[in-house]
Structures are given as C-alpha cells and as structure tokens.
Amino acid sequence: ILEPDVVRERWNTMEDVWRNEKWMTGMSSDSDEEVEEGGNKKSIVMEESRFQLELKAQRKVFLAKLAVDEEETLPDIDNPSLEESESPNNDVLVGAEMDHVLFYDALRNVMGALGRYCARRARSSPMEVAWWKVKESGLSLPKDTISTYLYVVSTMGMADSIGIISSSSTPGTSNSSSSSMGSLSSYPFSDMNQNKGSENEDDDASEENNKFLIPEEVATYHDLSSKPTESSISLRVKSLASKGEAKSAEKMLEAFKKSIETDESSKEMIRLRTYQPILKQYCDAGEISDALSLFQRMQSTSGVILEPETYVLLLASIAENKYFCDDSPPIEGAIDLGYDHSHGPALFDELATEMAADALEITSSSARRLYNALAIGFPNESSSPSSNPENQDTDVVVSTLKEVHPLMSMPITRQLANGNTLVASRVSLDRSTGVCPVTEAQQRLVVLEEDQRGQLHNDLLDLSTEQFTKFAGKMKGKDSADNKAREELQSFSDWLDTREGEPFTAIVDGANIGYYMQSFDKGRFNYHQIKFIVDTLEERGENPLVIIPNKYGYSKFYSAKGITQRLDQTEIQIIEDLAQSGKLYKVPPRCLDDFYWMLASVSDQSASRKGRDLSVSNDNPEGRFPGTRPMLITNDQMRDHKMELLETRLFRRWYGCHIVNYNFTAFVMGESVAGNEVGFSPADFFSREIQGNQCPINSDDEDTSCWGGHAWHFPVNDWELDERFVIRIPAKKQQ
C-alpha cells in the first residue's frame, strides 16, 4: 500500500527512539497511572509515549492512502490498542470512521491469529508478510500478540537475517538482502517496485545498510510497547553478533544486565542463549582474550548454566589459535582474570578442571571438534613415531594428528604413546583397573562429598513425597496426606542418626535378594537367600541392615509372581531373628523401599559412627571388601531414579561409590548347592565423569622421561560405557 521508503523511515525513527531514549517504556508505564485523591484511587491518562505517537502518525499515513476521497476527514483513533470488547460505542461512529475502527479491530484479530498459527505450526514464512503489514498500517498489537511474534522469530531461524525489500528490489530478480524464503518483492503488494530497478542499479553497496531484520524490529516494537526482556535482548544480541559486532552486542547485554540488577522488581534472568552468540563470534574471530573475559562473566552470572558444548567451543578455539602450546604467547588479560597460567598445557588443565565441575560428559561430535582443533593447533610436522621412531625429536611435543571429517567415526586407539606425544584419542579403559592403554593414567572413583550427601538425602525426601502422592491418588478411599511419605522417611533417617551401638556398614536390598534368580516354576520370595547374604557379610566383618517392603514382613503376602505366598516356620524364624537383632527394617505401607535403602547408604549415623571414617582401604588386613561404607548390596540398576533425581552428578557418584553387586547360586526353597559362595563386585571401578589424572613417568625411557602432564578423559554419551576421549598435552617437568 505504501512506498517501502516511507515505512522504512518510520522504523528508522523507532530504532532511534529505542537507542537514544535508553529503552524508554511505552504502553505499560506511560499510558496511565493511578493516583490517590481524597483517599480514593483515580486513574489519569498520561502523555502518550513517543512510540504511540509514531504509530498514530503511521496510521494516518496509511489511512490517507486507503481513502477513496482525498477530501474525506480521517478519524483519530485515540487508543488503537483497545481490545475488541473495549471498542468505542458504535452508535457514535458512522461512515468511514466506523469502517476504520472495524478495520483495525479485524486486523488486530487476524494478526493475533496468524501469530498463534505460526507458533503452533512452526511456520515462520507467513511472518514475513504479516510483519510488513503491521508496520505499514501502524497497528498497535496487544501484549500477548507481540510476545507470540517475539517467540516465533526467536525460535524459528528468522534471526538469520530476513531482509526487507528496498527500492531496488524487483520481482523475479536476485536480491542479496532476501532470505532463503524469498524477499517481500515476490509478494503482490510490492509490484509498485517493478519499474524501479534501473534507477537504482548502483545501490547494491547501500543495500546491506538499508536492510532491516524482522527479529530486530519485533524486538524494538516489543521493548517500546512495554519494556525490554531477556527474550528481546537475546534477539538483538544474536543479530549484532551475526554481523560481526560482538563488542556492541556485549555492551548492550551488560547494560541490560546492570538494569535488571538495579531493578528490585525485575524477574528477568539472563540465560546461556543470550551470551552464546557473542562467545561464538569472539571464538570464530580468534579474539581469545575477549572470549575468555566474557566466559568468566558467564560463569559468574546466576542464570547461565554452562553446557559441555560451551566449554568445547572455548577449548577448541584456544587450541586452534595455538595458545595451548608451551611456547605460545600469553593470552592477554588471562592472569588478571584469575587464571594461574596464560598459555600452555597448564592453562588447558585449568579450563578442563572448570569443565569437570560443570559437565559430566560430551558428545562424539564435540570429541571430533576437539580432535580437529588440536590437529590445527599442533601441526603434524614429523613422521609417525610408530613407523619412524628414529626420526622423532624427543625434545619437543610431537603431534601425529591429522584433521578428520566432522562426521567421521573415531577409531579406538590401543597403542601406548611416548611421553612427548600429543594424545587426542578414543580409548577403551580397562574395566577392572581403570587404566588407559594410551597414557597409562588410572581413573579414580570419585566419592560424594559431605554437602553432596546432604543434598542427596534431601532430594530423596522430596522424591518420596512425589511418589507417595502419585500412588495415593490411585488408591480410592485411602488417606492421601502428601507429607506422610516424607515424615516416615524422615523418621527412618532420625532413627539411623540416633541409634546407639555399632554403625551399619552394609545395607541389604531385601526384595532384590529375596527374588534373585527365582524365576523358575517353584521360585518364590526366598528368605533363605537373604539370610545367606547376611551371614556372609557378618563373616566378612560387616554389620548389615536388611530393608524390606512392609508386606514381606508377614507370614502371608501377594508376591511379585502374582500368587499368594505363605512362609514356612523356618522363614518366619529368619524374620524374627533379624528383627530381634536389630538388623531388619520394614518400610511403612505404600512407601517405596528404594528410597529407604538409598537414604541409609548416605546417612551420617551420627550417634553410632561417632565421627569415624567407615571406609575400608584396599590393603586392609581383615580381608574386607574395600570401598565406601555403608555399601549397598543390590543388583538393582535404578534406572527410574536416575531420571528423577535432580542432580545427575550426585546420582552417578552415589551409584559408583556405594553400590556393590552380588552373585551366587539360587536357592530352591531352603536348599542350596554345596560350596555355594557369594561373590561381590563394585558397580563401578571408576567414575563416569570428566577427570584429569597425572600420567606415570616411564623412567626406563631416558629420551622422554623428562615429560609429564595430565591425561584428561571425557566420557562420550554415544560411545560405550568404558570408552573415553582422552587428551594429553605433554608438559616438561620443572627442573
């Protein structure tokens, strides 16, 4: 309807308002205000914001273009943001005035419906037309509609610069500012430009400068009609970063961060997605000093949860720019940021240590990214040491890495590397020792720290409430008090902390052991197997506690095999003996026994333990099973809990440190094979999380014995459980 330059000029003004008036709010704060007058609140209309005035001026231009009679008096729609139910009294409006009000009401409804359609159907191309018509008509959108538009353009790829047509656009011709979905010149309402191409053939250079991005405009509209949010600032940051203006993007983001920190009423929180485009631009441009500085601010921002890929991006960029080489120049400002080293292998160790605290594993694509980055940062300037060992210089770091295709599968390496050889390999760790075949570094089993034990304890209390609520909801007519499960579990925890006597060193999952290998015809819940485990543990110096679901404490119960089971007198005697010796705990009805034996394994047992460390060393003279105490005897894989627990790292460490698997020949009723023995084995010999360990020095090799360093092993989520991506950047030992 209107010349594109007319619309563009208006939106240039809008952008100036946004920048020059420091994100001045519009509708939400300037349209009306409540004041007290004589004890009563009175709403007064404030002066219209600059944003509202610009929209009103645009509407007048648009309506003038639509008018059939140039002498027709155009209406002044004072508040075009009225909802449909708030429209002016129709009796007062007549003729063209009525038509214009109805037109804007209809347009507002249509644009709102179109935005919701794009959001639901993941369709962004209709927005290219819709947004132009919003600007052209000066339409004032309701808050929910502009929020929907903001969502559409922020999640559907439109931030990759969808161009608005300029006066040089002509139908059917290529335009550098057009998106892959096509520029507006392909739509019918731009036919007015079809004869203007020849007049502007020399304007290609200015085309890029005249181009507006839909996401930026939507963000401007959103910010001026209400106030900036993390979502709108994120769009602007992404746009600036994509144009190489990382400094401007960072300056804008820090200003927004400061504004929400000083506004006590603000609930906005900056997230990783807002920082990520700036960090990527710095890394892609090789501006490592700026990237490292920004990265540290990201770490200190409460709403930013760093992902493994964020660390990989930074590490790979530093590696590609050769800053992990021992003889590289220092990264400017690294020491001022608090790092102990500004370059070399030691800096890699520092960053990898930070990564290990935030991330558990990486993807195979990240492993290849790191591999290629190290191949670039440490050029392969020598022959393969395996084929020409005599050619290898033992006084420098030797790299045999060559860049690979980003989608290529990484083969497993099994050959031991020399001390001065750069390592970036896929390896399979020895399952029983945790030793790496390439670096000979041994993986550790990382235990839960005291505060982590407390956090896991509290998580279990919360989960017990959730589980009980779900269970009670299915039990019609039953008491469904939400706190019952938590109170019962807390009572159990208190009992463990206050009981006197010797602390429990082995927690027995009674249900798991009772049903162990009992799937044959005459199989049953077998108390003889539970007694067998208890007797074995006691013989090996442990003090066991058996935890069973409540129903298995009776002489008759409905078993997991779908039948009613009756205990014989011998089995009843086993129950009584365990109870009398204080080695049996029956979980209250309708409570999940899993939470009880999990909590028992992390209980402080304050009164009985008396501050003692119950752990057993590998070389203990009593021949006890080594490891953390209490240990939990079960073969349960606990896949359900793994998904429910809030902190994956806690679960992995708990599982690796406390779980002990067992095996023996199953009992038939009370009978067992002669010489039956229990075999115990840890669930994990080493932790499945990122860790760095010192590489042993081969003193027999005089040529490379001066080299040391840490080997960092990264679990990869789409590789086998015992496979790791290992990086070792050799470092010369300090003389």
PDB file of N, CA, C and O in Angstrom, residues 25 33 65 123 191 381 573 642:
ATOM      1  N   THR A  25      10.127   2.949  28.151  1.00  0.00           N
ATOM      2  CA  THR A  25       8.939   2.122  28.064  1.00  0.00           C
ATOM      3  C   THR A  25       7.779   2.915  27.496  1.00  0.00           C
ATOM      4  O   THR A  25       7.710   4.133  27.627  1.00  0.00           O
ATOM      5  N   GLU A  33      -1.737   6.119  34.902  1.00  0.00           N
ATOM      6  CA  GLU A  33      -1.147   6.000  36.229  1.00  0.00           C
ATOM      7  C   GLU A  33      -2.236   6.210  37.260  1.00  0.00           C
ATOM      8  O   GLU A  33      -3.161   7.002  37.066  1.00  0.00           O
ATOM      9  N   LYS A  65      -3.762   6.850   2.454  1.00  0.00           N
ATOM     10  CA  LYS A  65      -3.518   6.128   1.212  1.00  0.00           C
ATOM     11  C   LYS A  65      -4.722   5.290   0.819  1.00  0.00           C
ATOM     12  O   LYS A  65      -5.007   5.082  -0.368  1.00  0.00           O
ATOM     13  N   ARG A 123       5.717 -22.442  11.622  1.00  0.00           N
ATOM     14  CA  ARG A 123       5.798 -21.809  10.307  1.00  0.00           C
ATOM     15  C   ARG A 123       6.254 -20.366  10.498  1.00  0.00           C
ATOM     16  O   ARG A 123       5.606 -19.593  11.202  1.00  0.00           O
ATOM     17  N   ASP A 191       4.425  -4.915  -6.150  1.00  0.00           N
ATOM     18  CA  ASP A 191       4.504  -4.746  -7.607  1.00  0.00           C
ATOM     19  C   ASP A 191       4.858  -3.321  -8.012  1.00  0.00           C
ATOM     20  O   ASP A 191       5.312  -3.081  -9.119  1.00  0.00           O
ATOM     21  N   GLU A 381      54.205 -32.113  12.032  1.00  0.00           N
ATOM     22  CA  GLU A 381      55.413 -31.757  11.284  1.00  0.00           C
ATOM     23  C   GLU A 381      56.434 -32.878  11.249  1.00  0.00           C
ATOM     24  O   GLU A 381      57.548 -32.716  10.761  1.00  0.00           O
ATOM     25  N   GLN A 573      11.058 -67.767  61.246  1.00  0.00           N
ATOM     26  CA  GLN A 573      12.105 -67.662  62.257  1.00  0.00           C
ATOM     27  C   GLN A 573      13.231 -66.748  61.795  1.00  0.00           C
ATOM     28  O   GLN A 573      13.810 -65.996  62.602  1.00  0.00           O
ATOM     29  N   LYS A 642      17.413 -42.634  38.312  1.00  0.00           N
ATOM     30  CA  LYS A 642      18.391 -41.854  37.559  1.00  0.00           C
ATOM     31  C   LYS A 642      17.712 -40.706  36.826  1.00  0.00           C
ATOM     32  O   LYS A 642      18.257 -39.612  36.727  1.00  0.00           O
TER      33      LYS A 642
END
